[in-house]
mmCIF file of C-alpha atoms in Angstrom:
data_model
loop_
_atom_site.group_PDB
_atom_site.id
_atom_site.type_symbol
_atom_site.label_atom_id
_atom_site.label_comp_id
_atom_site.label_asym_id
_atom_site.label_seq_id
_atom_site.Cartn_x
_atom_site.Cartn_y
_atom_site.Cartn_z
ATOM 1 C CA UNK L 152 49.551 86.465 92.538
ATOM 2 C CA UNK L 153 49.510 86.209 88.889
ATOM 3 C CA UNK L 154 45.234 85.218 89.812
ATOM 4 C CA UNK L 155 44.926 88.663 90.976
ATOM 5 C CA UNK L 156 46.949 90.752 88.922
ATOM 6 C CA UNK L 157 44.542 88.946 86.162
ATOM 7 C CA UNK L 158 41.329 89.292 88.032
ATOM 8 C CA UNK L 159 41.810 93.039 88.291
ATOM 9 C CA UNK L 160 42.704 93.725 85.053
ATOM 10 C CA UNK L 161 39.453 91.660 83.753
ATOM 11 C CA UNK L 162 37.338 93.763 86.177
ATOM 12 C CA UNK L 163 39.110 96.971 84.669
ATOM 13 C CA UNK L 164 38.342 96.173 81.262
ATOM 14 C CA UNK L 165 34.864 94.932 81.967
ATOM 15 C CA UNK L 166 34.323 98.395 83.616
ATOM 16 C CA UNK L 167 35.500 100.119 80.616
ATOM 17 C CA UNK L 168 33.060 98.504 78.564
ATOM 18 C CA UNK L 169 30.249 98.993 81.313
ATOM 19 C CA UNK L 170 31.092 102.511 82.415
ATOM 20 C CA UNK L 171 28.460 103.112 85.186
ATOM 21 C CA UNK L 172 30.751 103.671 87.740
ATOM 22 C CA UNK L 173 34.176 104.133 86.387
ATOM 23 C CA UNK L 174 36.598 106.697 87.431
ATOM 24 C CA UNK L 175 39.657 108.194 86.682
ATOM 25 C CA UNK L 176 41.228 110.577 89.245
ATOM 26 C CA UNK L 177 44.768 112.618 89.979
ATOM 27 C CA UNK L 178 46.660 112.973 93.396
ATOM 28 C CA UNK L 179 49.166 115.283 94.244
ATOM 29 C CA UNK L 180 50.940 114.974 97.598
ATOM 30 C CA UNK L 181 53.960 115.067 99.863
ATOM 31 C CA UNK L 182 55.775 111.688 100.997
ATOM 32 C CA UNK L 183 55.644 111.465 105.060
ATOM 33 C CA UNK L 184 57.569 109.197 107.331
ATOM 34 C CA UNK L 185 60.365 106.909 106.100
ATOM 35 C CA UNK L 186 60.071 107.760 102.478
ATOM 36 C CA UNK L 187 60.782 111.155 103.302
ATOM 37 C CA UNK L 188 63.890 111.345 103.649
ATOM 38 C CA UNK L 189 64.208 109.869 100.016
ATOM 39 C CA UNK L 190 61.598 111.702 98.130
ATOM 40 C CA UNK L 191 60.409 114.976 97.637
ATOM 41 C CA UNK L 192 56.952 114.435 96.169
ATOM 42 C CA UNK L 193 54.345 112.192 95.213
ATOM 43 C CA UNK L 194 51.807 111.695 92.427
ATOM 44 C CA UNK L 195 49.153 109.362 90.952
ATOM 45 C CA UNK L 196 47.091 108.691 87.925
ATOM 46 C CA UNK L 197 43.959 106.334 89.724
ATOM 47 C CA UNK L 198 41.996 104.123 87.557
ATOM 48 C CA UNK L 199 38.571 102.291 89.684
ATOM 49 C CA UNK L 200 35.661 100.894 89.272
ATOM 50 C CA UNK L 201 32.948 100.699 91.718
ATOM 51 C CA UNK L 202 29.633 98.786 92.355
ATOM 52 C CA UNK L 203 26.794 100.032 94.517
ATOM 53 C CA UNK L 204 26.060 97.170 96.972
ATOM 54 C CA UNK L 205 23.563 99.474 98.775
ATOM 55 C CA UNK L 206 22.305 102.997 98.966
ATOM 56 C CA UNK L 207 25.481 104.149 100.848
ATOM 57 C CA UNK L 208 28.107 102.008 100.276
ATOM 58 C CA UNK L 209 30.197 101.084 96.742
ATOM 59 C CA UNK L 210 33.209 97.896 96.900
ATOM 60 C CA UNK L 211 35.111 97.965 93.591
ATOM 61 C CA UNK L 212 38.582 97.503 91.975
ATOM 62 C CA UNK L 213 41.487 99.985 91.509
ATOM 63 C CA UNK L 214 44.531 100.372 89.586
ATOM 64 C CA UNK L 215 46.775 103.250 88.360
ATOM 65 C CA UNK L 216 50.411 104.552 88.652
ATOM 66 C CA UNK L 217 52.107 106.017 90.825
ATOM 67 C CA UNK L 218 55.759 107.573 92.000
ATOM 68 C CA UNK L 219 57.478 108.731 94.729
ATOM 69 C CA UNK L 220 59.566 111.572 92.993
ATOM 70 C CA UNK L 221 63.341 111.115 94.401
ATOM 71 C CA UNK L 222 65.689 113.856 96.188
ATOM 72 C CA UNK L 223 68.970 114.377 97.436
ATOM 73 C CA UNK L 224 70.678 111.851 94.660
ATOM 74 C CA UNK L 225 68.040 109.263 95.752
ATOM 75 C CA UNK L 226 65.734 107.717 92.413
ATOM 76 C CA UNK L 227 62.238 107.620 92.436
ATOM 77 C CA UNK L 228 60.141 104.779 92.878
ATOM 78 C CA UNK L 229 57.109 103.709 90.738
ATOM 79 C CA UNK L 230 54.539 101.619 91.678
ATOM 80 C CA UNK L 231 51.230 99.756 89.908
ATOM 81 C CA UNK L 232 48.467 99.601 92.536
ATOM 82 C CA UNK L 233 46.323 96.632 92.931
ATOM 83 C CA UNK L 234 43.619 97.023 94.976
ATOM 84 C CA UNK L 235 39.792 96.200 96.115
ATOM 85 C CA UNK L 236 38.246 98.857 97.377
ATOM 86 C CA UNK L 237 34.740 100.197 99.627
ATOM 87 C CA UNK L 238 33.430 103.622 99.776
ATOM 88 C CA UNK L 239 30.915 104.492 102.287
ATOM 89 C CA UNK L 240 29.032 107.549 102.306
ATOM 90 C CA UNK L 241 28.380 109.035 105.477
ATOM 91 C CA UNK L 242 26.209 111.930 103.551
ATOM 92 C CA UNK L 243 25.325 113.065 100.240
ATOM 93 C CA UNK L 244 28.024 114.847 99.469
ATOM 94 C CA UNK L 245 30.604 113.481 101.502
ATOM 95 C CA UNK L 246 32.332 109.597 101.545
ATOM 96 C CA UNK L 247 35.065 106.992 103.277
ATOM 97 C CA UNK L 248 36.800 104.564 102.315
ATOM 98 C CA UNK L 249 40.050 102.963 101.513
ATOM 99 C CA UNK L 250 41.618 100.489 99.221
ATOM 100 C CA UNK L 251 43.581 97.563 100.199
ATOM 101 C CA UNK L 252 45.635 95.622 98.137
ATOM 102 C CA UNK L 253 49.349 95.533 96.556
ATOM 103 C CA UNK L 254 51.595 97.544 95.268
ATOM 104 C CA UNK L 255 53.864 96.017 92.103
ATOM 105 C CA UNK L 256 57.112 97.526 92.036
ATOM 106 C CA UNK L 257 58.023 99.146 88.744
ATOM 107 C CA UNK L 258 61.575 99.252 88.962
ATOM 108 C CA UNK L 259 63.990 97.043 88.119
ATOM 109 C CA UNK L 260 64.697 94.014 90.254
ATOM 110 C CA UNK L 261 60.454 94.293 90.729
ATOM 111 C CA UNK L 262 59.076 92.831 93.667
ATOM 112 C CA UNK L 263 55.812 94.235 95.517
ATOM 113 C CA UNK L 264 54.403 94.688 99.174
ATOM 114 C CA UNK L 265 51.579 95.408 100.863
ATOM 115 C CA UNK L 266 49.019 98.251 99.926
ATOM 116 C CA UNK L 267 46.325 99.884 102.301
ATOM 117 C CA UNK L 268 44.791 103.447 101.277
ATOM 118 C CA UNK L 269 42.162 105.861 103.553
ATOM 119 C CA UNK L 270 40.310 108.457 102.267
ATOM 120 C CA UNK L 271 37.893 111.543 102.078
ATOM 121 C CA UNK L 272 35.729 112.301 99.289
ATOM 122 C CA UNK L 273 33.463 115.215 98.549
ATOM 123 C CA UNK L 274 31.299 114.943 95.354
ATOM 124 C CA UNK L 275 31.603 118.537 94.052
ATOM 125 C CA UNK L 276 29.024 117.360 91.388
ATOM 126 C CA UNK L 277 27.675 114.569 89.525
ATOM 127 C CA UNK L 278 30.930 114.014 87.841
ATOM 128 C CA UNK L 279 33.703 115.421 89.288
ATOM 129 C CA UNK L 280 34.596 114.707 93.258
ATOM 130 C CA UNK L 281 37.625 116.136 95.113
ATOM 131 C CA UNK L 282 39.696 113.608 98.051
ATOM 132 C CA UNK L 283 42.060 113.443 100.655
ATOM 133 C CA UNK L 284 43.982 110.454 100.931
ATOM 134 C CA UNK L 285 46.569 108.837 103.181
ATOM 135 C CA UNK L 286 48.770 106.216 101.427
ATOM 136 C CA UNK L 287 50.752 103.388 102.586
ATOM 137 C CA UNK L 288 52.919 100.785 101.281
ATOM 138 C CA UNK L 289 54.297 98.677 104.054
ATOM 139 C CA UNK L 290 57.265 95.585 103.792
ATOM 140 C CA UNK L 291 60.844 95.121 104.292
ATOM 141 C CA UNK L 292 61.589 97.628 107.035
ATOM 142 C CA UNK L 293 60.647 100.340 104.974
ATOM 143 C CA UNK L 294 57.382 102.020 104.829
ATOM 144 C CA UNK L 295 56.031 104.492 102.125
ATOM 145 C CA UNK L 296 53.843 107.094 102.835
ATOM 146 C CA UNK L 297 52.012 110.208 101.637
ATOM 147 C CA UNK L 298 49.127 112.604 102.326
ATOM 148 C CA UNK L 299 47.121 113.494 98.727
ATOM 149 C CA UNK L 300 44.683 115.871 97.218
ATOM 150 C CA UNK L 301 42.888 114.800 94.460
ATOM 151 C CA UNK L 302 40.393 115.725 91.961
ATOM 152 C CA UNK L 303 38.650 112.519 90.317
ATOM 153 C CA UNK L 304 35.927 112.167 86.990
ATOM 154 C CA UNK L 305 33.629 109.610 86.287
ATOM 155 C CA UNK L 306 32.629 108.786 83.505
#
């Protein structure tokens, strides 16, 4: 684990230095499911890289932070995503994809579990693309979930 964690962060910085394709995006969304009962809202700071492997699609590496915002006495839960990811565009405008991966627990006692994330992106313009995203963090009977709206920059 400690591999990956390193791998990511190497293609992270290496992406920073090499900015073709790097983005940085913000997601806004309600928790569905399980974690609903526990939290009232959910947001993200996203962090990628991608690589064009052909004309339509892009793999790449993601990171970020993100929280489940807590309700009815519960505490919210951060998380550090992990995650390789492929975008497919299915028009000019208009791409798929998800991210799969793991999620690093930020709390105390740590720990981390599965990550898997679908979306929707439409490139508004050359820098700037807006997205609809379903994610999911999945392990030990509990499963956290949201539906997002983003807006995202590259740089």
């Amino acid at each position: 684990m400690k591999k990956f964690v390193l791998a990511i962060f190497a293609l992270c910085a290496f992406a920073s230095v090499n900015a073709q394709g790097l983005r940085g995006g913000v997601n806004l969304g309600v928790p569905i499911g399980d974690v609903s009962n526990f939290s009232s809202f959910f947001g993200s700071i996203d962090l990628d890289y991608d690589w064009e492997v052909s004309e339509s699609i892009d793999v790449g590496a993601a990171t970020g932070f993100a929280y489940y915002f807590g309700k009815d006495g519960f505490d919210g839960f951060k998380y550090l995503p992990l995650a390789g990811s492929v975008d497919v565009g299915v028009s000019d405008d208009i791409s798929v994809g998800g991210d799969v991966g793991y999620a690093i627990s930020l709390e105390s006692g740590g720990g981390g579990d599965f990550l898997y994330r679908f979306q929707v992106r439409y490139q508004a313009s050359e820098d700037v693309d807006i997205s609809a995203r379903m994610n999911n963090i999945s392990g030990d009977g509990i499963t956290f979930t949201s539906l997002t709206a983003g807006v995202g920059l590259r740089f």
